[in-house]
XYZ file of C-alpha atoms in Angstrom:
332
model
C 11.478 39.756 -1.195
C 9.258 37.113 -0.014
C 6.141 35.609 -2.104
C 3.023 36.477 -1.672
C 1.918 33.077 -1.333
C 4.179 29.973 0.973
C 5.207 27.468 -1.036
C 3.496 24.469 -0.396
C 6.461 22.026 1.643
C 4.931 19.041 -1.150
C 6.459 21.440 -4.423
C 9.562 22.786 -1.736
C 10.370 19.287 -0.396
C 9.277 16.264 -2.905
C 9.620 18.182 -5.836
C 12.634 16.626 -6.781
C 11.818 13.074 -6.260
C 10.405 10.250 -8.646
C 6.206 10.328 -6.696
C 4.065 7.278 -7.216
C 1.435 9.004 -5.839
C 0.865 8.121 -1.986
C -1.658 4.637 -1.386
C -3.809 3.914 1.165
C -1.903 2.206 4.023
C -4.431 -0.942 4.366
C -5.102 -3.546 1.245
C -8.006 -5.559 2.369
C -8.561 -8.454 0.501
C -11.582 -10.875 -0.356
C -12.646 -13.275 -2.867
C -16.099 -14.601 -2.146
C -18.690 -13.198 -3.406
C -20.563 -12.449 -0.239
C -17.155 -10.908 1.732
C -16.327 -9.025 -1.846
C -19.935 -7.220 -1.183
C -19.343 -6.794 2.525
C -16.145 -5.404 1.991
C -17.337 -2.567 -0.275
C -20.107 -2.177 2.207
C -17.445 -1.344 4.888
C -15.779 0.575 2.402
C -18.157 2.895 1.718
C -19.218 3.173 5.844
C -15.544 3.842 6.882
C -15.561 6.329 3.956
C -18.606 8.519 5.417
C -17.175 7.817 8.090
C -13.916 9.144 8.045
C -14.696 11.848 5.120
C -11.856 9.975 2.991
C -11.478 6.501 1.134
C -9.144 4.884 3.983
C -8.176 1.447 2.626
C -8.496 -0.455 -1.036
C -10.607 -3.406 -1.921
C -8.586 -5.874 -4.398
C -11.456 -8.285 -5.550
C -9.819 -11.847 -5.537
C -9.894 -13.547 -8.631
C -6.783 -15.923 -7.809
C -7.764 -17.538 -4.600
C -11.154 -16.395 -5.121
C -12.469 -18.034 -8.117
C -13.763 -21.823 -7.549
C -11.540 -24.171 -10.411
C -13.613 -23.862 -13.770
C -15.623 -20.546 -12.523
C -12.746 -18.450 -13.620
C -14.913 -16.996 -16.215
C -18.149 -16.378 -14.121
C -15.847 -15.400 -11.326
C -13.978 -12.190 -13.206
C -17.828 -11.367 -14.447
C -18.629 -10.920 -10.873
C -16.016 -8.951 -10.081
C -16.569 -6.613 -13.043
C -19.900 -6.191 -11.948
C -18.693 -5.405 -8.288
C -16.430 -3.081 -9.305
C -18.538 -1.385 -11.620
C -21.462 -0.939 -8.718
C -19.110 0.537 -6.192
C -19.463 3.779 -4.390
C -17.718 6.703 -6.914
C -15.418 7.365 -3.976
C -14.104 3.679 -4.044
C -10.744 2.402 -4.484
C -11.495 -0.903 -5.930
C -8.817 -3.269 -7.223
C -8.198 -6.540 -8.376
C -6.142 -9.487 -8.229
C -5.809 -11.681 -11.385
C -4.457 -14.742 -12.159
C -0.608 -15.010 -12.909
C 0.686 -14.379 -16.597
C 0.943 -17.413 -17.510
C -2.379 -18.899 -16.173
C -5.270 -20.241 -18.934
C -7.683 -17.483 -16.933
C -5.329 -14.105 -17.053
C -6.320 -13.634 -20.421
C -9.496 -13.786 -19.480
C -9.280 -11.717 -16.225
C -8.089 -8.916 -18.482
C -10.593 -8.805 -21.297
C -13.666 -8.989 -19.085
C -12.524 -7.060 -16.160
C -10.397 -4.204 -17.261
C -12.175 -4.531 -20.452
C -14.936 -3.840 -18.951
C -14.475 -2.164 -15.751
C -11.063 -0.365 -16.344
C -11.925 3.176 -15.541
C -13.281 2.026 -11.775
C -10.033 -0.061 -10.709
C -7.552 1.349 -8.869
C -4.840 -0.616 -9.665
C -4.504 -4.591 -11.117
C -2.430 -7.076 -8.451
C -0.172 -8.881 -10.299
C 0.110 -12.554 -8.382
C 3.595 -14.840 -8.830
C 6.040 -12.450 -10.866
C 8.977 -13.665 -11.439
C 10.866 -10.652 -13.531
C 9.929 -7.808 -15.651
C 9.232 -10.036 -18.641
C 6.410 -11.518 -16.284
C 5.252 -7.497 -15.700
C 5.437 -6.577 -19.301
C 3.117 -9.238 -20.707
C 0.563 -7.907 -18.480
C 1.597 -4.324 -19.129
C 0.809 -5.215 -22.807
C -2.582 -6.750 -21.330
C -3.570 -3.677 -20.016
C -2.450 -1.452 -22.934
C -4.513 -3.845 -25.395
C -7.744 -3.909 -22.789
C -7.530 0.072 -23.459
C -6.022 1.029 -19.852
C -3.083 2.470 -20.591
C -2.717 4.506 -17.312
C -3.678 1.274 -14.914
C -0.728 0.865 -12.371
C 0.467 -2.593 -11.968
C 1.312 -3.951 -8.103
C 3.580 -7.133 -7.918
C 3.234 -9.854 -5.602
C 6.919 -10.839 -5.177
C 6.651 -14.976 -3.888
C 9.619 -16.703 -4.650
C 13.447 -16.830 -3.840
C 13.782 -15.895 -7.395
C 11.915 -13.144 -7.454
C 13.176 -11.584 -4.297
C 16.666 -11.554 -6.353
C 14.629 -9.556 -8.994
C 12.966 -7.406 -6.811
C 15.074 -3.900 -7.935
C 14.658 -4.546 -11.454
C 10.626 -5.927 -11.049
C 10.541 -2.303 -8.563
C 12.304 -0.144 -11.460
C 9.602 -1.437 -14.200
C 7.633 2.414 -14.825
C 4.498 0.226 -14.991
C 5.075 -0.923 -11.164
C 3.439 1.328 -8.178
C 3.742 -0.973 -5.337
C 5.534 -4.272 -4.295
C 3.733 -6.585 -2.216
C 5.431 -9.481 -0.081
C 3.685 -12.997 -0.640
C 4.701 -14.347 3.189
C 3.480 -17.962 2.443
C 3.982 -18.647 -1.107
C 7.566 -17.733 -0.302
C 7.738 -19.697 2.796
C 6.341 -22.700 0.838
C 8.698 -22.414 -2.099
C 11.351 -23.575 0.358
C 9.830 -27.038 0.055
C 10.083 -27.221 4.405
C 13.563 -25.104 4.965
C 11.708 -22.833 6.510
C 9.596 -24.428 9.345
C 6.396 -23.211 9.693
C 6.434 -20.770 12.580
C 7.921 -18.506 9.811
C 4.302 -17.614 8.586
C 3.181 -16.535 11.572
C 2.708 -13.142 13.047
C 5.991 -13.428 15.214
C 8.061 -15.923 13.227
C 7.934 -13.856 10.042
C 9.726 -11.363 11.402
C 12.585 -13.335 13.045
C 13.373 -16.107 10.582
C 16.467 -14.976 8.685
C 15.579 -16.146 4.975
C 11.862 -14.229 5.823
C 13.999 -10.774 7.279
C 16.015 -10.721 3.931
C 13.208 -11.322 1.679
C 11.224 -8.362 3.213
C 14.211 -5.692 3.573
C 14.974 -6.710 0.142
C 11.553 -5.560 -1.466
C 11.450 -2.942 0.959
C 14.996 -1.290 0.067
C 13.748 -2.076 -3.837
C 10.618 -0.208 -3.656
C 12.451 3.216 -1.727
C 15.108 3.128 -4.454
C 12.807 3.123 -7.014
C 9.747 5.581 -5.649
C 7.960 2.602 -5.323
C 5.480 1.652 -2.189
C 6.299 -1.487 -0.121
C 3.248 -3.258 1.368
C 3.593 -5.704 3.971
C 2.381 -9.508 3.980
C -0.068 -11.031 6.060
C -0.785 -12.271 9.551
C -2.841 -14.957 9.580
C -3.712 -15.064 13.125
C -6.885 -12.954 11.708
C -8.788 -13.029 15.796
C -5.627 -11.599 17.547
C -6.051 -7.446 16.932
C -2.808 -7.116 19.015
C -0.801 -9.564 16.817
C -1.795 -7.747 14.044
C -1.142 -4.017 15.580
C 2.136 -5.154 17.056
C 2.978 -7.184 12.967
C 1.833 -3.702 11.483
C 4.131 -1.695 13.775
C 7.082 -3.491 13.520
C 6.832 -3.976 9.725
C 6.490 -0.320 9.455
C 9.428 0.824 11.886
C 11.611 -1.571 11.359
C 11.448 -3.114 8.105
C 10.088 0.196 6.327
C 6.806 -0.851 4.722
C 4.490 2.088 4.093
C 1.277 -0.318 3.554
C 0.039 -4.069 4.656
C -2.591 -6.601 3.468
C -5.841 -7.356 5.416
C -7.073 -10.981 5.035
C -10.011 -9.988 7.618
C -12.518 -6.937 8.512
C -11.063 -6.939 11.897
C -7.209 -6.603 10.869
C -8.417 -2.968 8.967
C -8.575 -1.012 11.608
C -5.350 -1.948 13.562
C -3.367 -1.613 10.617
C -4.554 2.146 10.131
C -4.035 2.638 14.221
C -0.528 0.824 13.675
C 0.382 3.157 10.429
C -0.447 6.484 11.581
C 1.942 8.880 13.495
C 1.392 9.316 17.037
C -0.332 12.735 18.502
C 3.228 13.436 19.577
C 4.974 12.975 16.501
C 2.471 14.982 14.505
C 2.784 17.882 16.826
C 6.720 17.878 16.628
C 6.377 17.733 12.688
C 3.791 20.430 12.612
C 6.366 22.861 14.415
C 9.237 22.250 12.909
C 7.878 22.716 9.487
C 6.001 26.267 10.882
C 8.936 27.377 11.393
C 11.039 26.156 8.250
C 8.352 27.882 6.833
C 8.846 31.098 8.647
C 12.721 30.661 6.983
C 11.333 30.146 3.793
C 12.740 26.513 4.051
C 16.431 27.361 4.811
C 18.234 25.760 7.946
C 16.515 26.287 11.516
C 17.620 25.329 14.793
C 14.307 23.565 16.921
C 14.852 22.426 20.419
C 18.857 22.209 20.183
C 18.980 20.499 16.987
C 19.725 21.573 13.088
C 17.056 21.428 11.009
C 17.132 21.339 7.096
C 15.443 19.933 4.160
C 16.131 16.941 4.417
C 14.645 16.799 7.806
C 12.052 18.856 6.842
C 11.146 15.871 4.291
C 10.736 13.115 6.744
C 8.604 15.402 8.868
C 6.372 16.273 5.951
C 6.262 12.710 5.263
C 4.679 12.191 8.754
C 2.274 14.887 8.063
C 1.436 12.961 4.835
C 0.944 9.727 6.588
C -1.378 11.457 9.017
C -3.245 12.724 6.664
C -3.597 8.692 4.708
C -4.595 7.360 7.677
C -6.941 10.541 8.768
C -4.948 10.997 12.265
C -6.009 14.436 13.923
C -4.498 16.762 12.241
C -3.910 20.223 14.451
C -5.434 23.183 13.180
C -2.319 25.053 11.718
C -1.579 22.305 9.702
C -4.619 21.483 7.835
C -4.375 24.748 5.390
C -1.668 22.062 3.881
C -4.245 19.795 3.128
C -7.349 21.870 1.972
C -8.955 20.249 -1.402
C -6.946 17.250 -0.859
């Protein structure tokens, strides 16, 4: 006897699986003072909008804050972050663990602004000890529940990255392209930072299928590193394709207004993919989720996951969704 109500393919499909909770596919970044406002500006316009919060703000307080302004600097931010639209998603990157300002960082901007922050970017880890000193940070600043992300830069770290991905504290692993280049002291040349090289240079293609594979094992989201080329929209759509389909990262880094909006065009499923998924899941649905057979081809639920998981994307980077399928995404 059937239920009354379908399951929902999220409970039939993911139920299983260790969740994260799914991120925004674009990180923009800025750290002064006048781009930190702009960016919550655009924020909040994209936001209207699109109807939905489509990319995070992480207020820079690493590369941000002038030498000996660390303290006015994370006062800023708190007051930024604090002032932002309800329906933000404002973050924040602090100094490393074992800078004289992360202390600091902490107490006045989780401290004070905790409750507004979507998540604290944790620059330069090396391991989990690195992750659990600011974990205790946190804890002690009375945020308990604040994710951590980890900015993976160093040869080092990429060896850690499945243990640094398995800490329960970790949501996402970001890629630091040139730290990491850098730390090779010139054994990587530098056409290894740039929007082609990165993704052709051996040492570079390990490092990023490394954190990749680390963050999928562990439920974890991978976001990509950045292009620098911040004028050329098409070296930054083609960088945000290819990092997606073939090195499997689910998010990227925006140094620049004009690299937002490529990356969500470069992350979302095509019309043509969200169609097929749409059908296919109709009628998995119809067969309350057993096997199918769709256009010649066997269907179960484990394709029926990575179908969802388009649908899911579509809906992060507010793609058209056809009609059918947006009763799957009421109230979300």
């Amino acid at each position: 006897m059937k239920p009354a109500t379908p399951a929902h393919p999220r409970e039939v499909l993911l139920g299983a699986q260790a969740q994260t909770g799914s991120l925004p596919v674009c990180d923009h970044y800025s750290g002064v003072e006048s781009r930190m406002r702009k960016s919550l500006q655009l924020q909040a316009e994209m936001t209207r909008e699109f109807g939905a919060c489509v990319f995070d703000v992480s207020l820079d307080c690493e590369d941000g804050a002038p030498v000996g302004g660390e303290a006015e600097h994370a006062a800023l931010v708190a007051e930024l972050a604090l002032g932002a639209d309800p329906q933000a998603r404002v973050a924040v990157r602090v100094h490393p663990v074992d800078h004289p300002a992360f202390a600091q960082d902490i107490q006045t901007i989780v401290g004070r602004a905790g409750t507004r922050l979507a998540h604290v970017m944790l620059p330069k880890v090396e391991s989990t000890a690195d992750v659990d000193i600011a974990s205790r940070a946190l804890d002690e600043a009375r945020a308990p529940q604040l994710p951590l992300h980890a900015l993976i830069e160093s040869p080092a770290a990429v060896h850690r990255a499945f243990d640094i991905a398995a800490h329960p504290r970790i949501q996402s692993l970001s890629f630091g392209l040139m730290d990491f280049v850098s730390a090779h002291g010139g054994a990587i040349p530098e056409h290894g930072m740039g929007a082609q090289g990165q993704f052709t240079h051996p040492l570079v293609v390990r490092a990023k299928l490394e954190i990749a594979s680390a963050c999928h094992a562990h439920g974890k989201v991978p976001s990509h590193s950045v292009v620098t080329e911040f004028q050329d929209r098409d070296a930054m759509r083609a960088a945000a394709r290819r990092a997606n389909a073939e090195f499997g990262f689910t998010r990227m880094w925006s140094i620049h207004p004009d690299q937002i909006r490529p990356i969500l065009e470069a992350l979302a499923p095509t019309e043509g993919e969200i169609a097929q998924a749409v059908r296919i899941l109709e009628k998995a649905e119809q067969a309350d989720w057993a096997p199918i057979s769709f256009e010649g081809k066997l269907h179960d639920r484990a394709s029926y996951r990575f179908h969802w998981q388009v649908l899911e994307r579509a809906h992060r980077t507010t793609s058209r969704m056809p009609a059918e399928a947006q009763r799957w995404f009421a109230g979300a």
